[in-house]
Coordinates of N, CA, C and O in Angstrom, one line a residue:
M69 N 157.7 182.9 229.5 CA 157.2 181.7 230.2 C 156.5 182.2 231.5 O 155.4 181.7 231.8
R70 N 157.2 183.0 232.3 CA 156.6 183.5 233.5 C 155.4 184.3 233.3 O 154.4 184.2 234.1
R71 N 155.4 185.1 232.3 CA 154.2 185.9 231.9 C 153.0 185.0 231.6 O 151.9 185.3 232.0
T72 N 153.3 184.0 230.8 CA 152.2 183.1 230.4 C 151.6 182.4 231.6 O 150.4 182.2 231.8
L73 N 152.5 181.9 232.5 CA 152.1 181.2 233.7 C 151.3 182.2 234.6 O 150.2 181.9 235.1
A74 N 151.8 183.4 234.8 CA 151.1 184.4 235.6 C 149.7 184.7 235.0 O 148.7 184.8 235.7
L75 N 149.7 184.9 233.7 CA 148.4 185.2 233.0 C 147.4 184.0 233.2 O 146.2 184.2 233.4
T76 N 147.9 182.8 233.0 CA 147.1 181.6 233.2 C 146.5 181.6 234.6 O 145.4 181.3 234.8
L77 N 147.4 181.9 235.6 CA 146.9 181.9 237.0 C 145.8 183.0 237.3 O 144.8 182.7 237.9
V78 N 146.0 184.1 236.7 CA 145.1 185.2 236.9 C 143.7 184.8 236.2 O 142.7 185.0 236.8
I79 N 143.8 184.3 235.0 CA 142.6 183.8 234.3 C 141.9 182.7 235.2 O 140.7 182.7 235.3
A80 N 142.7 181.8 235.7 CA 142.1 180.7 236.5 C 141.4 181.3 237.8 O 140.3 180.9 238.2
L81 N 142.1 182.3 238.4 CA 141.5 182.9 239.6 C 140.2 183.7 239.3 O 139.2 183.6 240.0
I82 N 140.2 184.4 238.2 CA 139.0 185.1 237.7 C 137.9 184.1 237.4 O 136.7 184.3 237.8
S83 N 138.2 183.0 236.8 CA 137.2 182.0 236.5 C 136.6 181.4 237.8 O 135.4 181.2 237.9
L84 N 137.4 181.1 238.7 CA 136.9 180.6 240.0 C 136.0 181.6 240.7 O 135.0 181.3 241.3
L85 N 136.4 182.9 240.7 CA 135.6 183.9 241.3 C 134.3 184.1 240.6 O 133.2 184.1 241.3
V86 N 134.2 184.1 239.3 CA 133.0 184.1 238.6 C 132.1 182.9 238.9 O 130.9 183.0 239.1
A87 N 132.7 181.8 238.9 CA 132.0 180.5 239.2 C 131.4 180.6 240.6 O 130.2 180.2 240.8
S88 N 132.1 181.1 241.6 CA 131.6 181.1 242.9 C 130.5 182.2 243.0 O 129.5 182.0 243.8
I89 N 130.6 183.3 242.3 CA 129.5 184.3 242.3 C 128.3 183.7 241.7 O 127.2 183.8 242.2
S90 N 128.4 183.0 240.6 CA 127.3 182.4 239.9 C 126.7 181.3 240.8 O 125.4 181.2 240.8
A91 N 127.5 180.6 241.5 CA 126.9 179.5 242.3 C 126.1 180.2 243.5 O 125.1 179.7 243.9
G92 N 126.6 181.3 244.0 CA 125.9 182.0 245.1 C 124.6 182.4 244.6 O 123.5 182.3 245.3
A93 N 124.5 183.0 243.4 CA 123.2 183.5 242.9 C 122.3 182.3 242.6 O 121.1 182.4 242.9
A94 N 122.8 181.2 242.1 CA 122.0 180.1 241.8 C 121.5 179.5 243.2 O 120.3 179.0 243.2
G95 N 122.3 179.5 244.2 CA 121.9 179.0 245.5 C 120.7 179.8 246.0 O 119.8 179.3 246.6
D96 N 120.8 181.1 245.9 CA 119.7 182.0 246.4 C 118.4 181.7 245.6 O 117.3 181.6 246.1
T97 N 118.6 181.5 244.3 CA 117.4 181.2 243.4 C 116.8 179.9 243.8 O 115.6 179.7 243.9
G98 N 117.7 178.9 244.2 CA 117.2 177.6 244.6 C 116.4 177.8 245.9 O 115.3 177.1 246.1
K99 N 116.8 178.6 246.8 CA 116.1 178.9 248.0 C 114.8 179.6 247.7 O 113.7 179.3 248.3
A100 N 114.8 180.5 246.7 CA 113.6 181.2 246.3 C 112.6 180.2 245.7 O 111.4 180.2 246.0
I101 N 113.0 179.2 244.9 CA 112.1 178.2 244.4 C 111.5 177.4 245.4 O 110.3 177.2 245.4
T102 N 112.2 177.0 246.4 CA 111.7 176.2 247.5 C 110.6 177.0 248.3 O 109.5 176.5 248.6
Q103 N 110.9 178.3 248.5 CA 109.9 179.1 249.2 C 108.7 179.4 248.4 O 107.6 179.5 248.9
L104 N 108.9 179.6 247.1 CA 107.8 179.8 246.1 C 106.9 178.6 246.2 O 105.6 178.8 246.2
E105 N 107.4 177.4 246.2 CA 106.6 176.2 246.3 C 105.7 176.2 247.5 O 104.5 175.9 247.5
T106 N 106.4 176.5 248.7 CA 105.7 176.6 249.9 C 104.6 177.7 249.9 O 103.5 177.4 250.4
A107 N 104.9 178.8 249.5 CA 104.0 179.9 249.4 C 102.8 179.6 248.6 O 101.6 179.9 248.9
V108 N 103.0 179.0 247.4 CA 101.9 178.6 246.5 C 101.0 177.6 247.2 O 99.8 177.8 247.1
T109 N 101.6 176.7 247.9 CA 100.8 175.7 248.7 C 99.9 176.4 249.7 O 98.7 176.2 249.8
H110 N 100.5 177.3 250.5 CA 99.7 178.0 251.6 C 98.7 179.0 251.0 O 97.6 179.1 251.6
L111 N 99.0 179.6 249.9 CA 98.0 180.5 249.3 C 96.9 179.7 248.7 O 95.7 180.1 248.7
G112 N 97.2 178.5 248.3 CA 96.1 177.6 247.8 C 95.2 177.2 249.0 O 94.0 177.1 248.9
F113 N 95.8 176.9 250.2 CA 95.0 176.6 251.4 C 94.1 177.8 251.7 O 93.0 177.6 252.1
S114 N 94.7 179.0 251.6 CA 93.9 180.2 251.9 C 92.7 180.4 250.9 O 91.6 180.6 251.3
A115 N 93.0 180.2 249.6 CA 92.0 180.4 248.6 C 90.8 179.4 248.7 O 89.7 179.7 248.4
S116 N 91.1 178.2 249.3 CA 90.0 177.2 249.4 C 89.4 177.1 250.8 O 88.5 176.4 251.0
N117 N 89.9 177.9 251.7 CA 89.4 177.9 253.1 C 88.0 178.5 253.2 O 87.7 179.5 252.6
E118 N 87.1 177.8 253.9 CA 85.8 178.3 254.1 C 85.6 179.2 255.3 O 84.5 179.7 255.5
Q119 N 86.6 179.4 256.1 CA 86.5 180.2 257.3 C 87.5 181.4 257.2 O 88.7 181.2 256.7
L120 N 87.1 182.5 257.5 CA 87.9 183.7 257.4 C 89.2 183.6 258.2 O 90.3 183.9 257.7
A121 N 89.2 183.0 259.4 CA 90.4 182.9 260.2 C 91.4 182.0 259.5 O 92.6 182.3 259.5
G122 N 91.0 180.9 259.0 CA 91.9 180.0 258.3 C 92.4 180.6 257.0 O 93.6 180.5 256.7
A123 N 91.6 181.3 256.3 CA 92.0 181.9 255.0 C 93.0 183.0 255.3 O 94.1 183.1 254.6
L124 N 92.8 183.8 256.3 CA 93.8 184.8 256.7 C 95.1 184.2 257.2 O 96.2 184.7 256.8
A125 N 95.0 183.2 258.0 CA 96.2 182.5 258.5 C 97.1 182.1 257.3 O 98.4 182.4 257.4
H126 N 96.6 181.5 256.3 CA 97.4 181.0 255.2 C 97.8 182.2 254.3 O 98.9 182.2 253.7
L127 N 97.0 183.2 254.1 CA 97.4 184.4 253.4 C 98.6 185.1 254.1 O 99.6 185.5 253.4
R128 N 98.6 185.1 255.4 CA 99.7 185.7 256.1 C 100.9 184.8 256.0 O 102.0 185.4 256.0
H129 N 100.8 183.5 255.9 CA 101.9 182.7 255.7 C 102.6 183.0 254.4 O 103.8 183.1 254.3
G130 N 101.7 183.2 253.4 CA 102.2 183.6 252.0 C 103.0 184.9 252.1 O 104.1 185.1 251.5
L131 N 102.4 185.9 252.8 CA 103.1 187.2 253.0 C 104.4 187.0 253.7 O 105.5 187.6 253.2
N132 N 104.5 186.3 254.8 CA 105.7 186.1 255.5 C 106.8 185.4 254.6 O 107.9 185.7 254.7
C133 N 106.3 184.4 253.8 CA 107.2 183.7 252.9 C 107.8 184.7 251.9 O 109.0 184.6 251.5
L134 N 107.0 185.6 251.4 CA 107.5 186.6 250.4 C 108.5 187.6 251.0 O 109.5 187.8 250.3
Q135 N 108.2 188.1 252.1 CA 109.1 189.1 252.7 C 110.2 188.6 253.6 O 111.2 189.3 253.7
G136 N 110.1 187.5 254.2 CA 111.1 187.1 255.1 C 111.1 187.9 256.4 O 110.3 188.8 256.5
P137 N 111.8 187.4 257.4 CA 111.8 188.0 258.7 C 112.2 189.5 258.8 O 111.9 190.1 259.8
D138 N 112.8 190.0 257.8 CA 113.2 191.4 257.8 C 112.2 192.3 257.2 O 112.5 193.5 257.0
G139 N 111.1 191.8 256.7 CA 110.1 192.5 256.0 C 109.4 193.5 256.9 O 109.2 193.3 258.1
D140 N 108.9 194.6 256.3 CA 108.2 195.6 257.0 C 106.9 195.1 257.7 O 106.5 195.6 258.7
L141 N 106.2 194.2 257.1 CA 105.0 193.7 257.6 C 105.1 192.3 258.3 O 104.1 191.7 258.6
Y142 N 106.3 191.8 258.4 CA 106.5 190.5 258.9 C 106.0 190.4 260.4 O 106.2 191.3 261.2
D143 N 105.3 189.3 260.6 CA 104.8 189.1 262.0 C 105.0 187.6 262.3 O 104.4 186.7 261.8
A144 N 105.9 187.4 263.2 CA 106.3 186.0 263.6 C 105.1 185.3 264.2 O 105.0 184.1 264.1
A145 N 104.2 186.0 264.8 CA 103.0 185.4 265.4 C 102.1 184.7 264.3 O 101.3 183.8 264.6
W146 N 102.2 185.2 263.1 CA 101.5 184.6 262.0 C 102.0 183.2 261.6 O 101.4 182.5 260.9
G147 N 103.2 182.9 261.9 CA 103.9 181.7 261.4 C 104.6 182.0 260.1 O 104.2 182.8 259.3
N148 N 105.6 181.2 259.9 CA 106.4 181.3 258.6 C 106.8 179.9 258.1 O 107.8 179.4 258.6
P149 N 106.0 179.3 257.3 CA 106.3 178.0 256.8 C 107.6 178.0 256.0 O 108.1 176.9 255.7
C150 N 108.1 179.1 255.6 CA 109.3 179.2 254.8 C 110.5 179.6 255.7 O 111.6 179.8 255.2
G151 N 110.3 179.6 257.0 CA 111.3 180.1 257.9 C 112.7 179.5 257.8 O 113.7 180.2 257.8
N152 N 112.8 178.2 257.6 CA 114.1 177.5 257.5 C 114.5 177.3 256.0 O 115.4 176.6 255.8
Q153 N 113.8 177.8 255.1 CA 114.1 177.6 253.7 C 114.9 178.8 253.1 O 115.4 178.6 251.9
G154 N 114.9 179.9 253.7 CA 115.7 181.0 253.2 C 115.3 182.3 253.9 O 114.9 182.3 255.0
N155 N 115.6 183.4 253.2 CA 115.4 184.7 253.8 C 114.2 185.5 253.3 O 114.2 186.7 253.4
G156 N 113.3 184.8 252.7 CA 112.2 185.4 252.0 C 112.3 185.4 250.5 O 113.4 185.6 250.0
I157 N 111.3 185.2 249.8 CA 111.3 185.0 248.4 C 111.9 186.3 247.7 O 112.8 186.2 246.9
L158 N 111.4 187.5 248.1 CA 111.9 188.7 247.5 C 113.4 188.9 247.8 O 114.1 189.5 246.9
N159 N 113.9 188.4 248.9 CA 115.3 188.6 249.2 C 116.2 187.5 248.5 O 117.4 187.8 248.3
D160 N 115.6 186.4 248.2 CA 116.4 185.3 247.7 C 116.3 185.0 246.2 O 116.9 184.1 245.6
L161 N 115.6 185.9 245.5 CA 115.4 185.7 244.0 C 116.7 185.8 243.3 O 116.9 185.1 242.3
G162 N 117.7 186.5 243.8 CA 119.0 186.6 243.1 C 118.8 187.2 241.8 O 118.0 188.1 241.5
D163 N 119.6 186.7 240.8 CA 119.7 187.3 239.5 C 118.7 186.6 238.6 O 119.0 185.6 238.0
V164 N 117.4 187.1 238.6 CA 116.4 186.5 237.8 C 115.9 187.6 236.8 O 116.1 188.8 237.0
P165 N 115.2 187.2 235.8 CA 114.6 188.2 234.9 C 113.7 189.1 235.7 O 113.0 188.8 236.6
E166 N 113.7 190.4 235.2 CA 112.9 191.4 235.9 C 111.4 191.1 236.0 O 110.8 191.4 237.0
G167 N 110.9 190.4 235.0 CA 109.5 190.0 235.0 C 109.2 189.1 236.2 O 108.1 189.2 236.8
V168 N 110.1 188.2 236.5 CA 109.9 187.3 237.6 C 109.8 188.0 238.9 O 108.9 187.8 239.8
R169 N 110.7 189.0 239.1 CA 110.7 189.8 240.3 C 109.4 190.6 240.4 O 108.8 190.8 241.4
H170 N 108.9 191.2 239.2 CA 107.7 191.9 239.2 C 106.5 191.1 239.6 O 105.6 191.5 240.3
L171 N 106.5 189.8 239.2 CA 105.4 188.9 239.6 C 105.4 188.7 241.1 O 104.3 188.8 241.8
A172 N 106.6 188.5 241.7 CA 106.7 188.3 243.2 C 106.3 189.6 243.9 O 105.6 189.5 245.0
E173 N 106.7 190.7 243.4 CA 106.3 192.0 244.0 C 104.8 192.3 243.9 O 104.2 192.8 244.9
A174 N 104.2 191.9 242.8 CA 102.8 192.0 242.7 C 102.1 191.1 243.7 O 101.1 191.5 244.4
A175 N 102.6 189.9 243.9 CA 102.0 189.0 244.9 C 102.1 189.6 246.3 O 101.2 189.4 247.1
Y176 N 103.3 190.2 246.6 CA 103.5 190.8 247.9 C 102.4 191.9 248.1 O 101.8 192.0 249.1
S177 N 102.2 192.7 247.1 CA 101.2 193.8 247.2 C 99.8 193.3 247.4 O 99.1 193.8 248.3
V178 N 99.4 192.3 246.7 CA 98.1 191.7 246.8 C 97.9 191.1 248.2 O 96.9 191.3 248.9
T179 N 98.9 190.4 248.7 CA 98.8 189.8 250.1 C 98.8 190.9 251.1 O 98.0 190.8 252.1
A180 N 99.8 191.8 251.0 CA 99.9 192.9 252.0 C 98.6 193.7 252.2 O 98.3 194.1 253.3
N181 N 98.0 193.9 251.1 CA 96.8 194.7 251.1 C 95.5 194.0 251.6 O 94.5 194.6 251.8
N182 N 95.7 192.7 251.9 CA 94.5 192.0 252.4 C 94.7 191.2 253.7 O 93.8 190.5 254.1
V183 N 95.8 191.3 254.3 CA 96.1 190.5 255.5 C 95.2 191.0 256.7 O 95.2 190.3 257.7
A184 N 94.6 192.2 256.6 CA 93.7 192.7 257.7 C 92.3 192.7 257.3 O 91.4 193.2 258.0
S185 N 92.0 192.1 256.1 CA 90.6 192.1 255.6 C 89.7 191.4 256.5 O 90.0 190.4 257.1
E186 N 88.4 191.8 256.5 CA 87.4 191.1 257.3 C 86.4 190.4 256.3 O 85.3 190.0 256.8
S187 N 86.8 190.4 255.1 CA 85.9 189.7 254.1 C 86.6 188.4 253.6 O 87.7 188.4 253.0
L188 N 85.9 187.3 253.8 CA 86.4 186.0 253.3 C 86.6 186.1 251.8 O 87.6 185.6 251.3
T189 N 85.6 186.7 251.1 CA 85.7 186.8 249.6 C 87.0 187.5 249.2 O 87.7 187.0 248.3
D190 N 87.3 188.6 249.8 CA 88.5 189.4 249.5 C 89.7 188.6 249.8 O 90.7 188.7 249.0
V191 N 89.8 188.0 250.9 CA 91.0 187.2 251.3 C 91.2 186.1 250.3 O 92.3 185.8 249.8
R192 N 90.1 185.4 249.9 CA 90.2 184.2 249.0 C 90.6 184.7 247.6 O 91.4 184.1 246.9
L193 N 90.1 185.9 247.2 CA 90.5 186.4 245.9 C 92.0 186.8 245.9 O 92.7 186.6 244.9
A194 N 92.4 187.5 247.0 CA 93.8 187.9 247.1 C 94.7 186.6 247.0 O 95.7 186.6 246.4
A195 N 94.3 185.6 247.8 CA 95.1 184.4 247.8 C 95.2 183.7 246.4 O 96.3 183.3 246.0
N196 N 94.0 183.7 245.7 CA 94.1 183.1 244.3 C 94.9 184.0 243.4 O 95.7 183.4 242.6
G197 N 94.8 185.3 243.5 CA 95.6 186.1 242.7 C 97.1 186.0 242.9 O 97.9 185.8 242.0
A198 N 97.5 186.0 244.2 CA 98.9 185.9 244.6 C 99.4 184.5 244.2 O 100.6 184.4 243.7
K199 N 98.6 183.5 244.4 CA 99.0 182.1 244.0 C 99.3 182.1 242.5 O 100.3 181.5 242.1
A200 N 98.5 182.6 241.7 CA 98.6 182.6 240.3 C 99.9 183.3 239.9 O 100.7 182.9 239.0
L201 N 100.2 184.5 240.5 CA 101.4 185.3 240.2 C 102.6 184.5 240.6 O 103.6 184.4 239.8
L202 N 102.6 183.9 241.8 CA 103.8 183.1 242.2 C 104.0 181.9 241.4 O 105.1 181.4 241.2
Q203 N 102.9 181.2 241.0 CA 103.0 180.0 240.2 C 103.7 180.4 238.8 O 104.5 179.6 238.3
L204 N 103.3 181.5 238.2 CA 103.9 181.9 237.0 C 105.4 182.1 237.2 O 106.3 181.7 236.4
A205 N 105.8 182.8 238.3 CA 107.2 183.0 238.6 C 107.9 181.7 238.8 O 109.0 181.5 238.2
L206 N 107.3 180.8 239.5 CA 107.9 179.5 239.8 C 108.1 178.7 238.5 O 109.1 178.1 238.3
D207 N 107.0 178.7 237.7 CA 107.1 177.9 236.4 C 108.3 178.5 235.5 O 109.0 177.7 234.9
H208 N 108.5 179.8 235.5 CA 109.6 180.3 234.7 C 110.9 179.9 235.3 O 111.8 179.5 234.6
L209 N 111.1 180.0 236.6 CA 112.3 179.6 237.2 C 112.7 178.2 237.1 O 113.9 177.8 237.1
K210 N 111.7 177.3 237.0 CA 111.9 175.9 236.8 C 112.2 175.5 235.4 O 112.5 174.3 235.1
M211 N 112.0 176.4 234.4 CA 112.2 176.1 233.0 C 113.7 175.7 232.7 O 114.6 176.2 233.3

């Protein structure tokens, strides 16, 4: 009887631990989804902007949303519309399919390679590309 009770308690504790770990991962993914939505919006603003300064500003918002404040290229002066939503998309993805992470990493690369561009066309193309990649990731996570 004592062994059965002890075994039941151990199983219950393990179940609670697994549930709390799963909830933590889901919470991070929830933060990532919110940040993805914000980044997609700002990348859309960048892609449709007629002025280089505005297009760059929103592309930089997208980059800051992707990397969070601990990112190598993070610049607080650019603004971070995702600042109170989490720690950066790449940091908050949690346990997601590898393909989703690859989409976000590709969007990071596209934005990072164009945040200093002097070409409105290049910035808008980068914003459109990053937006499409992040929208795919977002669509998958919302399924």
